[in-house]
mmCIF file of C-alpha atoms in Angstrom:
data_model
loop_
_atom_site.group_PDB
_atom_site.id
_atom_site.type_symbol
_atom_site.label_atom_id
_atom_site.label_comp_id
_atom_site.label_asym_id
_atom_site.label_seq_id
_atom_site.Cartn_x
_atom_site.Cartn_y
_atom_site.Cartn_z
ATOM 1 C CA MET A 12 19.009 39.326 35.965
ATOM 2 C CA ALA A 13 15.670 41.289 37.380
ATOM 3 C CA ASP A 14 15.180 41.567 33.427
ATOM 4 C CA ASP A 15 14.420 37.966 33.427
ATOM 5 C CA LEU A 16 12.665 37.422 36.258
ATOM 6 C CA ILE A 17 10.107 39.495 35.053
ATOM 7 C CA GLU A 18 9.805 38.170 31.954
ATOM 8 C CA SER A 19 9.509 34.572 33.698
ATOM 9 C CA GLN A 20 6.983 36.236 35.995
ATOM 10 C CA ALA A 21 4.728 37.301 32.951
ATOM 11 C CA GLN A 22 5.513 34.352 31.052
ATOM 12 C CA VAL A 23 3.845 32.511 34.009
ATOM 13 C CA GLY A 24 0.587 34.655 34.961
ATOM 14 C CA PRO A 25 -2.717 35.479 34.431
ATOM 15 C CA GLU A 26 -2.271 36.573 31.084
ATOM 16 C CA ALA A 27 0.184 33.181 29.739
ATOM 17 C CA SER A 28 -1.544 31.279 26.891
ATOM 18 C CA PRO A 29 -2.527 27.777 27.880
ATOM 19 C CA PRO A 30 -0.327 25.670 26.120
ATOM 20 C CA ASP A 31 -1.569 23.804 22.397
ATOM 21 C CA HIS A 32 -2.618 20.248 22.963
ATOM 22 C CA SER A 33 -4.264 19.843 19.201
ATOM 23 C CA GLY A 34 -0.753 18.934 17.800
ATOM 24 C CA SER A 35 -0.510 16.263 20.360
ATOM 25 C CA ARG A 36 -3.991 15.165 19.585
ATOM 26 C CA ARG A 37 -3.371 14.807 16.550
ATOM 27 C CA LEU A 38 -0.589 12.780 16.375
ATOM 28 C CA PHE A 39 -2.724 10.540 19.068
ATOM 29 C CA THR A 40 -5.515 10.350 16.115
ATOM 30 C CA ASN A 41 -3.427 9.706 13.308
ATOM 31 C CA ALA A 42 -1.520 6.986 15.794
ATOM 32 C CA LEU A 43 -4.658 5.020 16.283
ATOM 33 C CA LEU A 44 -5.577 5.206 12.243
ATOM 34 C CA ASN A 45 -2.982 3.645 11.832
ATOM 35 C CA LEU A 46 -3.088 1.014 13.564
ATOM 36 C CA SER A 47 -6.657 0.352 13.030
ATOM 37 C CA ARG A 48 -5.380 0.752 9.381
ATOM 38 C CA GLY A 49 -2.635 -1.773 9.839
ATOM 39 C CA ALA A 50 -5.444 -4.378 11.865
ATOM 40 C CA ALA A 51 -7.688 -3.661 8.424
ATOM 41 C CA SER A 52 -4.692 -5.199 6.696
ATOM 42 C CA ALA A 53 -4.507 -7.600 9.138
ATOM 43 C CA LEU A 54 -8.208 -8.948 7.904
ATOM 44 C CA LEU A 55 -7.783 -11.011 5.084
ATOM 45 C CA PRO A 56 -4.847 -13.650 6.341
ATOM 46 C CA ILE A 57 -6.682 -14.220 9.312
ATOM 47 C CA ALA A 58 -10.172 -14.790 7.640
ATOM 48 C CA LEU A 59 -10.460 -15.501 4.731
ATOM 49 C CA PRO A 60 -8.546 -18.604 4.700
ATOM 50 C CA ALA A 61 -10.794 -20.544 7.136
ATOM 51 C CA VAL A 62 -13.106 -19.624 4.855
ATOM 52 C CA LEU A 63 -11.456 -21.171 1.650
ATOM 53 C CA ILE A 64 -9.705 -23.863 2.988
ATOM 54 C CA ARG A 65 -13.510 -25.550 3.009
ATOM 55 C CA GLN A 66 -15.065 -23.819 0.638
ATOM 56 C CA LEU A 67 -11.825 -24.288 -2.468
ATOM 57 C CA ARG A 68 -12.667 -27.293 -4.602
ATOM 58 C CA PRO A 69 -10.163 -29.630 -5.150
ATOM 59 C CA PRO A 70 -8.670 -29.958 -1.477
ATOM 60 C CA ASP A 71 -5.073 -29.272 -3.465
ATOM 61 C CA ALA A 72 -6.104 -26.003 -4.729
ATOM 62 C CA PHE A 73 -5.380 -23.750 -1.366
ATOM 63 C CA SER A 74 -2.035 -25.502 -1.507
ATOM 64 C CA ALA A 75 -1.771 -23.563 -5.258
ATOM 65 C CA TRP A 76 -4.078 -20.413 -3.204
ATOM 66 C CA VAL A 77 -1.355 -19.605 -0.526
ATOM 67 C CA LEU A 78 1.505 -19.936 -2.787
ATOM 68 C CA ILE A 79 -0.606 -16.947 -4.724
ATOM 69 C CA LEU A 80 -0.425 -14.758 -2.417
ATOM 70 C CA GLN A 81 2.563 -15.238 -1.289
ATOM 71 C CA VAL A 82 4.106 -14.429 -4.719
ATOM 72 C CA ALA A 83 1.788 -11.277 -4.698
ATOM 73 C CA ALA A 84 3.465 -10.230 -1.322
ATOM 74 C CA TYR A 85 6.430 -9.827 -3.313
ATOM 75 C CA VAL A 86 5.269 -8.649 -6.156
ATOM 76 C CA ALA A 87 4.425 -6.007 -3.024
ATOM 77 C CA LEU A 88 7.909 -5.295 -2.249
ATOM 78 C CA LEU A 89 7.632 -3.249 -5.551
ATOM 79 C CA ASP A 90 6.474 -0.238 -3.297
ATOM 80 C CA LEU A 91 9.844 0.514 -2.568
ATOM 81 C CA GLY A 92 8.731 2.763 0.707
ATOM 82 C CA LEU A 93 7.425 5.334 -1.833
ATOM 83 C CA GLN A 94 4.680 5.253 0.776
ATOM 84 C CA VAL A 95 6.443 6.229 3.282
ATOM 85 C CA ALA A 96 9.001 8.678 1.568
ATOM 86 C CA VAL A 97 5.326 11.041 -0.020
ATOM 87 C CA GLY A 98 4.643 10.905 3.553
ATOM 88 C CA ARG A 99 7.342 12.530 4.975
ATOM 89 C CA PHE A 100 8.337 14.737 1.922
ATOM 90 C CA VAL A 101 5.152 16.061 1.036
ATOM 91 C CA ALA A 102 4.831 16.284 4.913
ATOM 92 C CA ARG A 103 7.875 18.895 4.998
ATOM 93 C CA GLU A 104 6.593 20.650 1.706
ATOM 94 C CA GLN A 105 2.758 21.404 3.159
ATOM 95 C CA GLN A 106 4.516 22.379 6.139
ATOM 96 C CA ARG A 107 6.228 25.183 4.488
ATOM 97 C CA GLU A 108 2.887 26.300 2.258
ATOM 98 C CA ALA A 109 4.348 24.960 -1.206
ATOM 99 C CA THR A 110 1.488 23.160 -2.595
ATOM 100 C CA ALA A 111 3.789 22.869 -6.150
ATOM 101 C CA SER A 112 6.411 21.293 -4.974
ATOM 102 C CA ARG A 113 3.856 18.770 -2.667
ATOM 103 C CA ASN A 114 2.649 17.679 -5.146
ATOM 104 C CA ALA A 115 5.499 17.492 -7.350
ATOM 105 C CA TYR A 116 6.885 14.539 -4.593
ATOM 106 C CA TYR A 117 3.318 12.951 -4.737
ATOM 107 C CA ARG A 118 3.658 13.316 -8.301
ATOM 108 C CA GLY A 119 7.083 11.807 -9.011
ATOM 109 C CA ALA A 120 6.011 8.939 -6.585
ATOM 110 C CA VAL A 121 2.950 7.346 -8.571
ATOM 111 C CA LEU A 122 5.200 7.787 -12.223
ATOM 112 C CA MET A 123 7.315 5.771 -10.504
ATOM 113 C CA LEU A 124 5.251 3.350 -8.541
ATOM 114 C CA ALA A 125 3.561 3.242 -12.425
ATOM 115 C CA ALA A 126 6.906 2.366 -13.406
ATOM 116 C CA CYS A 127 7.151 -0.526 -10.566
ATOM 117 C CA ALA A 128 3.615 -1.845 -12.195
ATOM 118 C CA VAL A 129 5.386 -2.206 -15.875
ATOM 119 C CA LEU A 130 7.907 -4.162 -14.077
ATOM 120 C CA GLY A 131 5.708 -6.902 -11.406
ATOM 121 C CA VAL A 132 2.776 -7.425 -14.613
ATOM 122 C CA LEU A 133 5.803 -8.851 -16.266
ATOM 123 C CA SER A 134 7.454 -10.554 -13.881
ATOM 124 C CA VAL A 135 4.465 -12.168 -12.608
ATOM 125 C CA THR A 136 4.088 -12.811 -16.027
ATOM 126 C CA VAL A 137 7.246 -14.775 -16.141
ATOM 127 C CA VAL A 138 6.548 -16.659 -13.308
ATOM 128 C CA SER A 139 2.479 -18.108 -13.917
ATOM 129 C CA TRP A 140 3.738 -18.861 -17.231
ATOM 130 C CA ARG A 141 5.990 -21.221 -16.034
ATOM 131 C CA LEU A 142 4.581 -22.377 -13.232
ATOM 132 C CA ASP A 143 5.334 -26.358 -13.317
ATOM 133 C CA LEU A 144 9.430 -24.663 -13.384
ATOM 134 C CA PHE A 145 9.894 -22.649 -11.089
ATOM 135 C CA PHE A 146 6.910 -25.013 -8.615
ATOM 136 C CA PRO A 147 6.827 -28.699 -10.305
ATOM 137 C CA ASN A 148 5.203 -30.025 -7.224
ATOM 138 C CA ILE A 149 1.528 -28.746 -7.438
ATOM 139 C CA PRO A 150 -0.527 -30.974 -8.455
ATOM 140 C CA ILE A 151 -0.907 -31.677 -11.805
ATOM 141 C CA SER A 152 -5.047 -30.642 -11.664
ATOM 142 C CA VAL A 153 -5.242 -27.225 -10.365
ATOM 143 C CA LEU A 154 -2.045 -26.517 -12.381
ATOM 144 C CA PHE A 155 -3.762 -24.136 -15.338
ATOM 145 C CA LYS A 156 -6.506 -22.420 -12.819
ATOM 146 C CA ALA A 157 -3.112 -22.294 -10.046
ATOM 147 C CA ARG A 158 -1.295 -20.446 -13.510
ATOM 148 C CA TRP A 159 -4.128 -18.182 -14.495
ATOM 149 C CA ALA A 160 -4.893 -17.163 -10.683
ATOM 150 C CA MET A 161 -1.651 -16.096 -9.952
ATOM 151 C CA PHE A 162 -1.154 -14.512 -13.170
ATOM 152 C CA ILE A 163 -4.719 -12.254 -12.146
ATOM 153 C CA VAL A 164 -3.618 -11.724 -8.649
ATOM 154 C CA GLY A 165 -0.050 -11.032 -9.708
ATOM 155 C CA VAL A 166 -1.581 -8.033 -11.869
ATOM 156 C CA ALA A 167 -3.416 -6.877 -9.608
ATOM 157 C CA ALA A 168 -1.042 -6.913 -7.019
ATOM 158 C CA SER A 169 0.993 -5.050 -9.801
ATOM 159 C CA LEU A 170 -1.833 -1.776 -11.256
ATOM 160 C CA GLY A 171 -2.219 -1.692 -7.658
ATOM 161 C CA LEU A 172 0.581 -0.815 -6.297
ATOM 162 C CA PRO A 173 0.406 3.705 -7.120
ATOM 163 C CA GLY A 174 -2.675 3.164 -5.117
ATOM 164 C CA SER A 175 0.593 3.304 -1.886
ATOM 165 C CA ALA A 176 1.349 7.440 -3.303
ATOM 166 C CA ALA A 177 -2.274 8.381 -2.263
ATOM 167 C CA ALA A 178 -2.182 6.553 1.123
ATOM 168 C CA GLY A 179 1.306 8.454 1.417
ATOM 169 C CA PHE A 180 -0.261 11.894 0.554
ATOM 170 C CA PHE A 181 -2.790 12.068 3.090
ATOM 171 C CA ILE A 182 -0.268 10.933 5.912
ATOM 172 C CA GLY A 183 1.642 13.311 5.092
ATOM 173 C CA LEU A 184 -1.165 15.873 5.233
ATOM 174 C CA GLU A 185 -2.238 14.297 8.612
ATOM 175 C CA ARG A 186 -5.349 13.133 7.183
ATOM 176 C CA ASN A 187 -5.176 9.609 7.794
ATOM 177 C CA VAL A 188 -8.959 8.912 8.606
ATOM 178 C CA VAL A 189 -9.249 8.726 4.366
ATOM 179 C CA PRO A 190 -6.370 5.496 3.912
ATOM 180 C CA THR A 191 -7.899 4.142 6.731
ATOM 181 C CA VAL A 192 -11.524 3.928 5.468
ATOM 182 C CA ILE A 193 -10.974 3.587 2.214
ATOM 183 C CA LEU A 194 -9.418 0.183 3.616
ATOM 184 C CA GLY A 195 -10.815 -0.379 6.252
ATOM 185 C CA SER A 196 -13.757 -1.078 3.798
ATOM 186 C CA GLY A 197 -12.218 -1.860 1.151
ATOM 187 C CA LYS A 198 -10.468 -4.995 2.923
ATOM 188 C CA ALA A 199 -14.024 -6.401 4.326
ATOM 189 C CA VAL A 200 -15.689 -5.753 0.476
ATOM 190 C CA GLN A 201 -12.741 -8.020 -0.667
ATOM 191 C CA TRP A 202 -13.303 -10.538 2.597
ATOM 192 C CA ILE A 203 -17.008 -10.213 1.509
ATOM 193 C CA ALA A 204 -16.158 -10.439 -2.106
ATOM 194 C CA THR A 205 -14.070 -13.125 -2.003
ATOM 195 C CA SER A 206 -15.761 -15.319 0.517
ATOM 196 C CA LEU A 207 -19.415 -15.444 -1.527
ATOM 197 C CA THR A 208 -17.705 -16.701 -4.846
ATOM 198 C CA ALA A 209 -15.516 -19.102 -3.246
ATOM 199 C CA TRP A 210 -18.741 -20.011 -0.810
ATOM 200 C CA ALA A 211 -20.503 -20.087 -4.525
ATOM 201 C CA THR A 212 -18.294 -21.529 -6.887
ATOM 202 C CA HIS A 213 -15.632 -23.225 -5.467
ATOM 203 C CA ASP A 214 -13.420 -22.268 -7.283
ATOM 204 C CA LEU A 215 -10.139 -21.329 -7.341
ATOM 205 C CA LEU A 216 -9.396 -19.115 -11.094
ATOM 206 C CA LEU A 217 -12.937 -17.321 -10.002
ATOM 207 C CA THR A 218 -12.521 -17.151 -6.432
ATOM 208 C CA ALA A 219 -8.518 -14.974 -7.913
ATOM 209 C CA ALA A 220 -10.738 -12.817 -9.956
ATOM 210 C CA ALA A 221 -12.668 -11.673 -7.154
ATOM 211 C CA PHE A 222 -9.075 -11.034 -5.035
ATOM 212 C CA GLY A 223 -7.877 -9.060 -7.191
ATOM 213 C CA ALA A 224 -11.074 -6.974 -8.568
ATOM 214 C CA SER A 225 -12.368 -5.754 -5.716
ATOM 215 C CA TYR A 226 -7.806 -4.656 -4.189
ATOM 216 C CA LEU A 227 -7.219 -2.996 -7.538
ATOM 217 C CA ILE A 228 -11.277 -1.395 -6.776
ATOM 218 C CA ILE A 229 -9.526 0.164 -2.962
ATOM 219 C CA GLN A 230 -6.616 1.274 -4.907
ATOM 220 C CA LEU A 231 -7.842 3.246 -7.394
ATOM 221 C CA LEU A 232 -10.465 4.378 -4.948
ATOM 222 C CA GLN A 233 -7.972 5.949 -2.436
ATOM 223 C CA LEU A 234 -6.068 7.515 -6.110
ATOM 224 C CA ALA A 235 -9.292 8.804 -6.885
ATOM 225 C CA SER A 236 -9.905 10.068 -3.372
ATOM 226 C CA VAL A 237 -6.242 12.143 -3.977
ATOM 227 C CA ARG A 238 -8.104 14.592 -7.281
ATOM 228 C CA ILE A 239 -11.491 14.756 -4.866
ATOM 229 C CA LEU A 240 -10.417 15.451 -1.101
ATOM 230 C CA VAL A 241 -7.220 18.055 -2.299
ATOM 231 C CA PRO A 242 -8.249 19.774 -5.006
ATOM 232 C CA ASP A 243 -5.787 21.740 -5.842
ATOM 233 C CA SER A 244 -3.182 18.196 -6.044
ATOM 234 C CA SER A 245 -4.088 18.606 -10.052
ATOM 235 C CA SER A 246 -1.844 21.982 -10.106
ATOM 236 C CA ARG A 247 1.063 21.432 -13.432
ATOM 237 C CA VAL A 248 4.859 20.591 -11.558
ATOM 238 C CA THR A 249 6.530 20.943 -14.379
ATOM 239 C CA ARG A 250 9.037 23.221 -13.728
ATOM 240 C CA LEU A 251 9.936 21.040 -9.745
ATOM 241 C CA ALA A 252 10.098 17.872 -10.858
ATOM 242 C CA GLN A 253 12.745 16.988 -11.742
ATOM 243 C CA ALA A 254 14.596 17.857 -8.107
ATOM 244 C CA PRO A 255 11.884 15.801 -6.581
ATOM 245 C CA PHE A 256 12.107 12.622 -8.562
ATOM 246 C CA LYS A 257 15.810 12.878 -7.886
ATOM 247 C CA GLU A 258 14.891 12.894 -4.480
ATOM 248 C CA LEU A 259 12.377 9.687 -3.742
ATOM 249 C CA VAL A 260 14.714 7.997 -5.680
ATOM 250 C CA ASN A 261 17.932 8.598 -3.039
ATOM 251 C CA TYR A 262 15.779 7.520 -0.882
ATOM 252 C CA CYS A 263 13.961 4.678 -2.187
ATOM 253 C CA ALA A 264 17.188 3.635 -2.689
ATOM 254 C CA THR A 265 18.153 3.386 1.091
ATOM 255 C CA VAL A 266 14.558 1.746 2.040
ATOM 256 C CA SER A 267 15.515 -1.170 -1.319
ATOM 257 C CA LEU A 268 18.796 -1.970 -0.182
ATOM 258 C CA TRP A 269 17.407 -2.609 3.655
ATOM 259 C CA THR A 270 14.544 -5.240 2.232
ATOM 260 C CA VAL A 271 17.726 -6.607 -0.346
ATOM 261 C CA GLY A 272 18.994 -7.283 2.580
ATOM 262 C CA SER A 273 16.577 -8.940 4.719
ATOM 263 C CA LEU A 274 15.791 -11.163 1.843
ATOM 264 C CA LEU A 275 19.279 -12.664 1.580
ATOM 265 C CA VAL A 276 19.204 -12.965 5.641
ATOM 266 C CA THR A 277 15.981 -14.766 5.939
ATOM 267 C CA GLY A 278 15.733 -15.841 2.895
ATOM 268 C CA LEU A 279 12.998 -17.023 0.437
ATOM 269 C CA ASP A 280 11.453 -19.060 2.721
ATOM 270 C CA ILE A 281 8.116 -18.689 2.672
ATOM 271 C CA ILE A 282 8.114 -20.287 -0.749
#
C-alpha cells in the first residue's frame, strides 16, 4: 500500500510530464478539414444550378442536365466504400510503420477502383446510347446533346473513381489538408469553368464537357499528389499485394451490401 502511494505521488509530482494534447489537436484539425471538404463538395449542387437554369438553351436542357448529374451520382456508388477502407487500413499500417503493407492497401484499392471504372464506362455507354428507351419523356429537341453529355459526364465520373483512393490514403496518414485543398480549389475551378462555358455558349454538350474535364483533372491531381508528397508510396509491394487485396474485398463487400440495401429501401426515387 505504501509503495502504491509513493508511486501515485511520484506521478502527480512536479517532475510528472504534462499531458500530450497533440493527438487531440490533430483530431480536431482533421475533423474541421473533413467538414471543409464536405462544404466544398456541396458548392456545385448549391451554386451551379443557379447559373445553369438561366444559361442553358433550350429551357428543357436544364432538366436533362439534372438527369445527367443523377446518373453520374449512381456511377459514384461504384466507389464501394474504398475511400473509407483505404483510410482505415493505411492508418493501421502507418502506426505499425509497415510502409510496404501500407502501400499494398493503397495500390490494391486503386486497382479495384480501376476495374470499377471500366464497369462504369460500360454502364454509362449503354444508358447514354439507349437514353430514349430508359427515359422516353426527354424532349426530342435535346435528346442528341443529352445523350452525348451523359456519356461525357458519366465517363469522367467513372475514370475519376481511383482518385478517391488517393484521398483515403492521405486521410489514413492524417494529412487531411491535402485532399481538402485539392478538392476545395478544384471544385471552385470546376464551378467557374462550367459556369463560364454555359454563359458563353448556352450549350448543354459543351457545358457537360467543361464539367467532366475539370472533374477528371481534380481526380488526376489527387493521384499525382500521392507520388509527389509521399515519395515512398512508389515502393514495390508484389509479395504483400494478395492479403491486403482480400481484406479490402471483404470490407467493401459489407459496405456494398449496405448500399444496395439502402437503394432497395429508398428506391431510385430521384431518377
